[in-house]
mmCIF file of C-alpha atoms in Angstrom:
data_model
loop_
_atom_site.group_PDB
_atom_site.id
_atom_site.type_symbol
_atom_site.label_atom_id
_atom_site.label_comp_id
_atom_site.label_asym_id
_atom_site.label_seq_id
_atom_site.Cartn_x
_atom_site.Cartn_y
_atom_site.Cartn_z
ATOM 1 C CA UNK A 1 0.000 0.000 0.000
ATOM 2 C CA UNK A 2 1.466 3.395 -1.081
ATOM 3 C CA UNK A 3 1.832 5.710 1.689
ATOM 4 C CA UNK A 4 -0.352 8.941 2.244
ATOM 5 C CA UNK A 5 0.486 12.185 0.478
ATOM 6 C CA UNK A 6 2.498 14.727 2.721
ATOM 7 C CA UNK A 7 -0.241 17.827 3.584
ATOM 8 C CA UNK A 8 2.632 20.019 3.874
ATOM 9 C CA UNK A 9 3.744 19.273 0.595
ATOM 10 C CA UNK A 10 0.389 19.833 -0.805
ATOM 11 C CA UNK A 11 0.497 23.369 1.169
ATOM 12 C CA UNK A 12 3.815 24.715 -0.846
ATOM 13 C CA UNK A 13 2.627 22.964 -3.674
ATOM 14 C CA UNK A 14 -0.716 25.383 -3.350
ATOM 15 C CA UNK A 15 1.220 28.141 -2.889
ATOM 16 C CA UNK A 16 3.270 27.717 -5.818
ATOM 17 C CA UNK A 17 0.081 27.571 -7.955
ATOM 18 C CA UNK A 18 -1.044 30.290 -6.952
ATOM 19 C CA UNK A 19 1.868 32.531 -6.829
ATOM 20 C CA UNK A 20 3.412 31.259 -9.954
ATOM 21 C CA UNK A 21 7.112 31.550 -7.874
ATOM 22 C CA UNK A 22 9.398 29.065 -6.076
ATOM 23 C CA UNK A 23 10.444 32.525 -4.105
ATOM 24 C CA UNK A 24 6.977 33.637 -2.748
ATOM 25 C CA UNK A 25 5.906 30.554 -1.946
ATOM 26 C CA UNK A 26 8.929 30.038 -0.217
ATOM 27 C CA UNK A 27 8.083 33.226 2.065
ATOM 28 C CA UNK A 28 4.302 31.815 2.349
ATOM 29 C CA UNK A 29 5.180 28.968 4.006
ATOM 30 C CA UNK A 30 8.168 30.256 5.726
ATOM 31 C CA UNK A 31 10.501 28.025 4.190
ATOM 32 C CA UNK A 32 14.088 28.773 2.273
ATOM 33 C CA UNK A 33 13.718 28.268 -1.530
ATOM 34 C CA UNK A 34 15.918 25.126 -1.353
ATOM 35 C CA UNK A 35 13.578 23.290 1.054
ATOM 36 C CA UNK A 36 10.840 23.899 -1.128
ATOM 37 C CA UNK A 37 12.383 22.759 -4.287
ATOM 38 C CA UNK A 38 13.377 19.403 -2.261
ATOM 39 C CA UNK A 39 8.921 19.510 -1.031
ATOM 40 C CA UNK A 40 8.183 19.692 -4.585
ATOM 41 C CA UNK A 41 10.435 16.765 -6.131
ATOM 42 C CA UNK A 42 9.761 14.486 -3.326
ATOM 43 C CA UNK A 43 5.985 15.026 -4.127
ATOM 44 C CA UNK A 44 6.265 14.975 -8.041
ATOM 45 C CA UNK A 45 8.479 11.736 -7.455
ATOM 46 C CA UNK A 46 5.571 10.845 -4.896
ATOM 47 C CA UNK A 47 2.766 11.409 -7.537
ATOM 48 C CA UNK A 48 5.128 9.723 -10.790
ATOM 49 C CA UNK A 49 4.312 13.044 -12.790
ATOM 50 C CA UNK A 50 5.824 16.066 -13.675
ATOM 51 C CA UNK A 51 3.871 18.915 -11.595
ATOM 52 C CA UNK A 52 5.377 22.231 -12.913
ATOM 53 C CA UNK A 53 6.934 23.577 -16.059
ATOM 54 C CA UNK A 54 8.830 27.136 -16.670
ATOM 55 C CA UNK A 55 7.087 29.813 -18.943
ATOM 56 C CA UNK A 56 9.531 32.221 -18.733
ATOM 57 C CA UNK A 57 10.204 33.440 -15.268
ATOM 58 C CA UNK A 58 7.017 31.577 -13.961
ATOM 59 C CA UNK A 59 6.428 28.161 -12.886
ATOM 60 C CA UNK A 60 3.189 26.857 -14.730
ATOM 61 C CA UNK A 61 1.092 23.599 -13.952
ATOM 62 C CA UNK A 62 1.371 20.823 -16.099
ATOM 63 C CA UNK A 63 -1.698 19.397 -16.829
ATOM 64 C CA UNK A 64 -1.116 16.622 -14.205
ATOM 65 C CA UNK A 65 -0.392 19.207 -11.973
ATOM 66 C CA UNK A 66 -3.316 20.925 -12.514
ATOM 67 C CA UNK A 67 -5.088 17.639 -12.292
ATOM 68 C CA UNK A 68 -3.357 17.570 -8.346
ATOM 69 C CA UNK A 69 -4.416 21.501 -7.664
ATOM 70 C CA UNK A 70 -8.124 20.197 -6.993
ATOM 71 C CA UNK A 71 -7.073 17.390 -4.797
ATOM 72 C CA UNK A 72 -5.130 19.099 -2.813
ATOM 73 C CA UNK A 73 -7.089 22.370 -1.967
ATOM 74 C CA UNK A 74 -9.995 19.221 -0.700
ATOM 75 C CA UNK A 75 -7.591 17.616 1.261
ATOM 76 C CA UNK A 76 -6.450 20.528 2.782
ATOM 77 C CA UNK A 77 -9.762 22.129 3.330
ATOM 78 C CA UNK A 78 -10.678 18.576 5.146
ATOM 79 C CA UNK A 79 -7.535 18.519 7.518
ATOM 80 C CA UNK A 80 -8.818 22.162 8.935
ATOM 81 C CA UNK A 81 -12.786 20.941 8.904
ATOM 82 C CA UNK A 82 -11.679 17.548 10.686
ATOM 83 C CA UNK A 83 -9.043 19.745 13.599
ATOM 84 C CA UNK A 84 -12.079 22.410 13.621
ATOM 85 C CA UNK A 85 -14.330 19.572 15.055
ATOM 86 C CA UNK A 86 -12.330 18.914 18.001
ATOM 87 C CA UNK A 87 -11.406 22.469 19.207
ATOM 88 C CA UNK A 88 -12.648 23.425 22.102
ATOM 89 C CA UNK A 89 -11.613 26.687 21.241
ATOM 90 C CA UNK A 90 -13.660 27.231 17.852
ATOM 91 C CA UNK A 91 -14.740 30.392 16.958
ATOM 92 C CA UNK A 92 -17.789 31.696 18.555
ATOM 93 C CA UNK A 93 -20.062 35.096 17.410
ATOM 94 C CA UNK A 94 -22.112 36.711 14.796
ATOM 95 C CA UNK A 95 -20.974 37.668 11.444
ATOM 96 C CA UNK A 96 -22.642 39.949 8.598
ATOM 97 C CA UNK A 97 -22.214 39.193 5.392
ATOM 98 C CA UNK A 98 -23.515 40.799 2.048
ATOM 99 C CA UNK A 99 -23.661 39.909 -1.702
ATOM 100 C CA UNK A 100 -25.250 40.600 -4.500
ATOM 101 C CA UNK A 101 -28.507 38.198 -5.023
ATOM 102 C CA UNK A 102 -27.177 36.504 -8.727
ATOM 103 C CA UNK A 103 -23.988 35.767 -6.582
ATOM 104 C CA UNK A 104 -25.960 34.395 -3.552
ATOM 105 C CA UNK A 105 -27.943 32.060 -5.563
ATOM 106 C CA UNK A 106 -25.185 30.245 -7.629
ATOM 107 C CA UNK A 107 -22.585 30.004 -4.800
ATOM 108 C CA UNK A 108 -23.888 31.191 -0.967
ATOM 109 C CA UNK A 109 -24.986 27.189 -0.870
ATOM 110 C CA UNK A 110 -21.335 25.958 -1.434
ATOM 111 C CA UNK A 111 -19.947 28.707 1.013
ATOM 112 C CA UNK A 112 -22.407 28.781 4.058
ATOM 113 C CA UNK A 113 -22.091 24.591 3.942
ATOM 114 C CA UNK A 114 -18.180 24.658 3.972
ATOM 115 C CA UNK A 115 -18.322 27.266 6.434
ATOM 116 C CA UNK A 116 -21.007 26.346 8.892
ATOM 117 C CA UNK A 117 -19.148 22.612 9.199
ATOM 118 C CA UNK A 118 -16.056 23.739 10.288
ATOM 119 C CA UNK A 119 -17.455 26.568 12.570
ATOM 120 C CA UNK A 120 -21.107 25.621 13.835
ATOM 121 C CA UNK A 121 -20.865 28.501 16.477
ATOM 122 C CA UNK A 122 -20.553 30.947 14.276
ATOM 123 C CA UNK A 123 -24.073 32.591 13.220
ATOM 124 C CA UNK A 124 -23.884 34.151 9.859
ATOM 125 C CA UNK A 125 -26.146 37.220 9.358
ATOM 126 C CA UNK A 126 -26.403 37.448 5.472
ATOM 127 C CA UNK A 127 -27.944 40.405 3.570
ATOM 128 C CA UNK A 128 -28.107 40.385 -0.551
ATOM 129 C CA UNK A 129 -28.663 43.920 -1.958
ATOM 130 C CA UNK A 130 -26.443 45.082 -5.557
ATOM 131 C CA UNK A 131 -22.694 45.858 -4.975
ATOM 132 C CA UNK A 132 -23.011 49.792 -4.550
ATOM 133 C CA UNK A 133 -25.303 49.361 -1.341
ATOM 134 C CA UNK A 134 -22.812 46.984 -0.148
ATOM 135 C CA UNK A 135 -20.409 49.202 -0.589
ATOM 136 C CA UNK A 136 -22.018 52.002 1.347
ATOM 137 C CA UNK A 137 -22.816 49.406 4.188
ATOM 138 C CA UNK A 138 -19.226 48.436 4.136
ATOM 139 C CA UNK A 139 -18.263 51.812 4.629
ATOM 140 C CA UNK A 140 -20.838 52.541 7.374
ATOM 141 C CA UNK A 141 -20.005 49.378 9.300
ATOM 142 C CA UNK A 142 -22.684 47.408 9.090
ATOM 143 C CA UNK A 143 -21.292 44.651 7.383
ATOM 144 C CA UNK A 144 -18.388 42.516 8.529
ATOM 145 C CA UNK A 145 -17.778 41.175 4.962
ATOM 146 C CA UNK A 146 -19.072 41.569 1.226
ATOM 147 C CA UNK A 147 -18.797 39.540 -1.698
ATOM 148 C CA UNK A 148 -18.820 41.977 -4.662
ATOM 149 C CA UNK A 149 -18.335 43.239 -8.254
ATOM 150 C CA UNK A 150 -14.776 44.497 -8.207
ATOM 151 C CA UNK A 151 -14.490 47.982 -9.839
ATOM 152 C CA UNK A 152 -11.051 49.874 -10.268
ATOM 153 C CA UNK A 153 -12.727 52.903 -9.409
ATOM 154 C CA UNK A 154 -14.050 51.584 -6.111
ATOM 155 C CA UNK A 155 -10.745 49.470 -5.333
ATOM 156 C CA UNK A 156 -10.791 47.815 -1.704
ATOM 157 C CA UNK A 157 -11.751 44.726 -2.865
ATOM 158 C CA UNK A 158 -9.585 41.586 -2.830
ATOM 159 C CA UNK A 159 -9.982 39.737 -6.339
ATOM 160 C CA UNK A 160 -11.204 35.618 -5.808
ATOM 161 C CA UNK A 161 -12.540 34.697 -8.796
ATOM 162 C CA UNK A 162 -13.240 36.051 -12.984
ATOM 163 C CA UNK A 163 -15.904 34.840 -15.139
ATOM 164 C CA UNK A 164 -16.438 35.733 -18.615
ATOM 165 C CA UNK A 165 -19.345 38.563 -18.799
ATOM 166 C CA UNK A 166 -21.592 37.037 -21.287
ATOM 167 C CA UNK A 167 -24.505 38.865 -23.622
ATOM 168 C CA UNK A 168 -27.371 36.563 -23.328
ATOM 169 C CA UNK A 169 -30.691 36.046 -24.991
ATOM 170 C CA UNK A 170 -34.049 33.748 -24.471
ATOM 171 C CA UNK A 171 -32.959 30.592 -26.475
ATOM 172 C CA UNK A 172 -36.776 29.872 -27.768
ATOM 173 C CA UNK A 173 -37.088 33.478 -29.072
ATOM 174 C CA UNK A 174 -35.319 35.659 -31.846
ATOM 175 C CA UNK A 175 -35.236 38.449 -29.532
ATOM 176 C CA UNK A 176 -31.212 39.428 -30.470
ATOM 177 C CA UNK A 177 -32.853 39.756 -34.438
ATOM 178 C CA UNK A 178 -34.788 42.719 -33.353
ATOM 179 C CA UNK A 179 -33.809 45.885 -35.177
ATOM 180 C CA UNK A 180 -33.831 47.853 -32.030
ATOM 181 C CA UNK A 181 -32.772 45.795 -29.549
ATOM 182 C CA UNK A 182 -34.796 45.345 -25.976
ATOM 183 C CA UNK A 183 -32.658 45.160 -23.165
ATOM 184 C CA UNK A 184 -33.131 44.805 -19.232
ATOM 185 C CA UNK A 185 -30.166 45.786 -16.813
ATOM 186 C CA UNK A 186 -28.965 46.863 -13.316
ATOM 187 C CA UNK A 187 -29.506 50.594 -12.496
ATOM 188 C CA UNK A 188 -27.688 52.899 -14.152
ATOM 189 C CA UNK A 189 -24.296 52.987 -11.807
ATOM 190 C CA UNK A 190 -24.429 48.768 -12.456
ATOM 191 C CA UNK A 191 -20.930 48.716 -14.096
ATOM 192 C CA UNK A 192 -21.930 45.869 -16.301
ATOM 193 C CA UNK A 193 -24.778 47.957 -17.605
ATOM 194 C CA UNK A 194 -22.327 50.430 -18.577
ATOM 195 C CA UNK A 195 -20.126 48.313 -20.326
ATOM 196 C CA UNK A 196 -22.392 46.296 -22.074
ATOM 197 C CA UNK A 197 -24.055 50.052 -23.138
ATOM 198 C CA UNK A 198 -20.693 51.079 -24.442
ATOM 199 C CA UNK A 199 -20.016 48.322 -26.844
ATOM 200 C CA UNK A 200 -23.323 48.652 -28.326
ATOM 201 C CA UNK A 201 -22.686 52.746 -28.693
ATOM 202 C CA UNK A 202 -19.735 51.791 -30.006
ATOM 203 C CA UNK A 203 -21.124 49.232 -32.848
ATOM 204 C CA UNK A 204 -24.175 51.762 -33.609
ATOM 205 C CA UNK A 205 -26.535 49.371 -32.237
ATOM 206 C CA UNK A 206 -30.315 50.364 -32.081
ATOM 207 C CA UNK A 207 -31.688 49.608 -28.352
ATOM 208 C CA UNK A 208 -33.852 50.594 -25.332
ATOM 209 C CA UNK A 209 -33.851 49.886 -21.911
ATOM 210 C CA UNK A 210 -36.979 47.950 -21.586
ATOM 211 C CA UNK A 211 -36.202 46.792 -17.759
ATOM 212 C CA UNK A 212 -34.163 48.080 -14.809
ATOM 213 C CA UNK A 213 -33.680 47.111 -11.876
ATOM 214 C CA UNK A 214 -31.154 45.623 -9.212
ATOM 215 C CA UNK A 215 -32.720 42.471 -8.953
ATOM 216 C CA UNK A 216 -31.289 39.614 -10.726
ATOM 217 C CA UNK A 217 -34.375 37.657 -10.649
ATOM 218 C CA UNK A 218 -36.505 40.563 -12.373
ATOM 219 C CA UNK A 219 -33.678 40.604 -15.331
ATOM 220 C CA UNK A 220 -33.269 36.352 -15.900
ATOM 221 C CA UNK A 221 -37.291 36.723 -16.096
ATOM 222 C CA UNK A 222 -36.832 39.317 -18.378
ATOM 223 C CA UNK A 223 -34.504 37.335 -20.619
ATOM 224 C CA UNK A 224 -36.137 34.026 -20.225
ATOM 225 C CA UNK A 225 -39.516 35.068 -21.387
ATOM 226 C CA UNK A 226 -37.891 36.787 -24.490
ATOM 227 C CA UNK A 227 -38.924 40.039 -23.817
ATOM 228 C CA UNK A 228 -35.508 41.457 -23.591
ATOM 229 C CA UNK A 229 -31.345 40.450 -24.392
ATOM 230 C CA UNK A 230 -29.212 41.096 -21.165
ATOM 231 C CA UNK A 231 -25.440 40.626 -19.790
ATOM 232 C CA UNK A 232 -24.422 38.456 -16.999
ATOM 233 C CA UNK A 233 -21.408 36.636 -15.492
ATOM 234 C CA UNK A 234 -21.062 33.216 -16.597
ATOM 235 C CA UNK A 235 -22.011 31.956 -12.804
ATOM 236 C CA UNK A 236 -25.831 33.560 -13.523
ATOM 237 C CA UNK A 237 -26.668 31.690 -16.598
ATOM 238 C CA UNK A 238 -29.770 29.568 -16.393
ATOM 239 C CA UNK A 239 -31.747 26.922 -18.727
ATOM 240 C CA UNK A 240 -33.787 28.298 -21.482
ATOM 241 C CA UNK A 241 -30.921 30.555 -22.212
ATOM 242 C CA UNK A 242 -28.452 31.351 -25.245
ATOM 243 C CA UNK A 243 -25.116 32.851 -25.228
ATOM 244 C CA UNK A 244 -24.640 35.578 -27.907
ATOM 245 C CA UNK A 245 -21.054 36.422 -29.648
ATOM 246 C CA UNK A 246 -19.844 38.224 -32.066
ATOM 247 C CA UNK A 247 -21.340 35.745 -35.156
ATOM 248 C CA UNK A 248 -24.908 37.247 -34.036
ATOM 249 C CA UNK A 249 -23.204 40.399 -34.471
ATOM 250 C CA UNK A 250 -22.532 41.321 -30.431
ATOM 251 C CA UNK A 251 -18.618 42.607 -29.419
ATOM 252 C CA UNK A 252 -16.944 41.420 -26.537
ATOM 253 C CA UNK A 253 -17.633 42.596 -22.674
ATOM 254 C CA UNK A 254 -14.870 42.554 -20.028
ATOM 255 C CA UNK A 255 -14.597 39.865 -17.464
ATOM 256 C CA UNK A 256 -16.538 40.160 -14.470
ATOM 257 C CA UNK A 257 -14.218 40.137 -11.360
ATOM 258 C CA UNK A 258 -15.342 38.724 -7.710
ATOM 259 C CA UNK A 259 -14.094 40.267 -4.868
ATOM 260 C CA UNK A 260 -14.236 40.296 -1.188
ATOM 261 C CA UNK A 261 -14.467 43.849 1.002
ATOM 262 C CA UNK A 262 -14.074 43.418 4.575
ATOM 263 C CA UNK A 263 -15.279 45.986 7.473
ATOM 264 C CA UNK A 264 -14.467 47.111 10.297
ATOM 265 C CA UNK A 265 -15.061 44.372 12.798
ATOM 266 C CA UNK A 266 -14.430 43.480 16.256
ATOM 267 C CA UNK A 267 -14.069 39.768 15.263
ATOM 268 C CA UNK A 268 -11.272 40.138 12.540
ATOM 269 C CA UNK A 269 -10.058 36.387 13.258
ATOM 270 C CA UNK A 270 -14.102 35.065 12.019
ATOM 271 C CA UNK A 271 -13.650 37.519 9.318
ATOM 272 C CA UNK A 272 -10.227 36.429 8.307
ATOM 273 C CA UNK A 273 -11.574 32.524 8.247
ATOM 274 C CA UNK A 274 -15.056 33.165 6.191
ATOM 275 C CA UNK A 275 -12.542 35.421 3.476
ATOM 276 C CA UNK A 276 -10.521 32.034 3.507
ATOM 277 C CA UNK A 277 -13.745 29.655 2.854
ATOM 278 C CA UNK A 278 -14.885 32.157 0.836
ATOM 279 C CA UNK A 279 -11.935 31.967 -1.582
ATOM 280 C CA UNK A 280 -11.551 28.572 -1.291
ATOM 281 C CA UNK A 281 -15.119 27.750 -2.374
ATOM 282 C CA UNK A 282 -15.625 29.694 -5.292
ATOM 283 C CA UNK A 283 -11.999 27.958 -6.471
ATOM 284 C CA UNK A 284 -13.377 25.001 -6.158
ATOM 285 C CA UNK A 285 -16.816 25.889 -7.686
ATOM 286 C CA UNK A 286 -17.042 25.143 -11.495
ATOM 287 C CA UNK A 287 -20.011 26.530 -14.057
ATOM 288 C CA UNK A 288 -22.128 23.803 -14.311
ATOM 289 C CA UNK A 289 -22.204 23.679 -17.874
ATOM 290 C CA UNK A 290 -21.401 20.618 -20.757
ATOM 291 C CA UNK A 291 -19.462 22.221 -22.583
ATOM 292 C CA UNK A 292 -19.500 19.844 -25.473
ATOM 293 C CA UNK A 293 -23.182 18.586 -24.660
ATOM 294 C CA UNK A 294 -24.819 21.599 -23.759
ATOM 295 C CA UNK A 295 -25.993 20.022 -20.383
ATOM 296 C CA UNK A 296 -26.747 22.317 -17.237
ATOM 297 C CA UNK A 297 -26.129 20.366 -14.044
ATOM 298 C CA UNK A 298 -27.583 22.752 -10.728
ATOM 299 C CA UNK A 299 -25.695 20.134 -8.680
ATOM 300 C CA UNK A 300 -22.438 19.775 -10.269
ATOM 301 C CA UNK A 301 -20.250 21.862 -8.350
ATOM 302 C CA UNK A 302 -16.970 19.692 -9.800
ATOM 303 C CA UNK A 303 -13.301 20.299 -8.474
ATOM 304 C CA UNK A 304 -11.891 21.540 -12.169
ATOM 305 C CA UNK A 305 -11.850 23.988 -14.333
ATOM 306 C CA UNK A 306 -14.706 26.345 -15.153
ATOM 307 C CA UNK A 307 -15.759 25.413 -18.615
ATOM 308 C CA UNK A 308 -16.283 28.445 -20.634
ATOM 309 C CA UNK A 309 -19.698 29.089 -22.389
ATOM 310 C CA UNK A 310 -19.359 29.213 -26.144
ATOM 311 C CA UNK A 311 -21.269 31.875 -28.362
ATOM 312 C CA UNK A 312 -24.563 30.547 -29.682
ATOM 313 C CA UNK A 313 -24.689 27.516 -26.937
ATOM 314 C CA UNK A 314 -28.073 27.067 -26.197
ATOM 315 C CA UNK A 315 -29.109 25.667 -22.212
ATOM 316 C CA UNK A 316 -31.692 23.572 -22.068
ATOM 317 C CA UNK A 317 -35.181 25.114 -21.148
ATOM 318 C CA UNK A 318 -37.302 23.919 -17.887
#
């Protein structure tokens, strides 16, 4: 029998991926570049495959490696949930989180069930309102913690996760043929509204703003029923809809970028381990999308990479 894989190994090996250097992952783990070299060829002669490969100054995954990544961010995640379970000392308190309601529906289930097993004392308060009024509570203090639409011009936040921003139409309706095209978005400071209004400006496109509004719900309805084209991060698509490129004559949109914004809090050390399931989870969350089917799985929440949506790919309706 072959013997278990070496968590701290797994730890550097982490921190390698995600650093891209030897050198700072050396400093994350507090270990001289030398010892982690000798981590990292005990575990690639532990695993029989290569694990890393230069690109230029960089270390890049091979595809084995990135194969290992998955693994070893569960295994790790495990060790803490199974030492969590026998502190006496586990974190106690109340914690306020916000996020925006498209986020909260595609990945709050993932994060409040990794969270609330390895800290069942800990009572999460969660609020979903759009990212400017989380912002604003942020800044007022009444949240500990917010899960938001980075924006350079906001700053603060702490990037975890980019999705493609996607144009999207109902798939059983030629609403995207229109002349003038109907469209239903955030309110008017929703920075994906104003992007997805400056490429069309900028192609001469016809529209109107048929619906507004900061609920996500209101705009998939919106889409679904054909009565309007929207944009949304790849996390927000749902069945019955299609995925519009440039063939149907729509330019590209900038990625979508997921950050975190923490408050001022008393409890900095709850805050500090939510940010860290936080991150972890939406790694380890994948869009549920067949990418060479066309399925939509609601439960697949797979340890890989995200798939990326492909223009005109239809998901299957209710």
């Amino acid at each position: 029998m072959k013997a278990p894989l070496d968590l701290d190994q797994l730890q550097t090996f982490i921190s390698i991926a995600d650093t891209g250097s030897f050198t700072r992952a050396a400093e994350e783990v507090h270990r001289t570049q030398s010892a982690v070299s000798m981590q990292m060829r005990r575990l690639e002669e532990r695993i029989g495959k290569p694990l890393f490969e230069k690109e230029g100054r960089s270390n890049r995954l091979t595809e084995e490696g990135d194969k290992l990544l998955s693994y070893a961010r569960r295994l790790l995640y495990l060790n803490r949930e199974t030492l969590a379970a026998f502190d006496d000392q586990r974190l106690e308190g109340t914690i306020r989180i916000g996020t925006p309601d498209d986020y909260a529906d595609r990945f709050l289930p993932e994060i409040m069930a990794r969270f609330t097993r390895s800290n069942p004392r800990v009572e999460l308060t969660v609020i979903c309102e759009p990212t400017p009024g989380l912002v604003e509570h942020i800044k007022r203090g009444n949240l500990d913690l917010a899960l938001v639409t980075h924006n350079d011009v906001r700053g603060q936040s702490e990037v975890v996760r980019r999705e493609p921003l996607l144009w999207v139409s109902s798939a059983n309706h030629a609403t995207h043929e229109q002349e003038t095209l109907p469209m239903a978005f955030g309110r008017p400071n929703c920075i994906w509204r104003r992007a997805a209004v400056d490429v069309l400006d900028l192609q001469n496109r016809d529209y109107r703003i048929l619906f507004t509004s900061f609920s996500a719900t209101v705009i998939t309805a919106a889409v679904l029923s054909g009565l309007a084209i929207s944009v949304l991060p790849e996390c927000a698509l749902r069945p019955g809809m299609r995925v519009l490129g440039e063939a149907d004559g729509f330019g590209a949109l900038p990625d979508c970028r997921i950050g975190i914004m923490r408050g001022q809090t008393s409890r900095p050390e709850i805050v500090d381990a939510l940010a860290r399931h936080i991150s972890e989870s939406l790694d380890n969350i994948s869009v549920p999308l067949g990418e060479e089917t066309g399925t939509f799985d609601f439960a697949a929440l797979a340890f890989a990479k995200m798939k990326r949506s492909k223009p005109n790919q239809i998901l299957p309706g209710w």
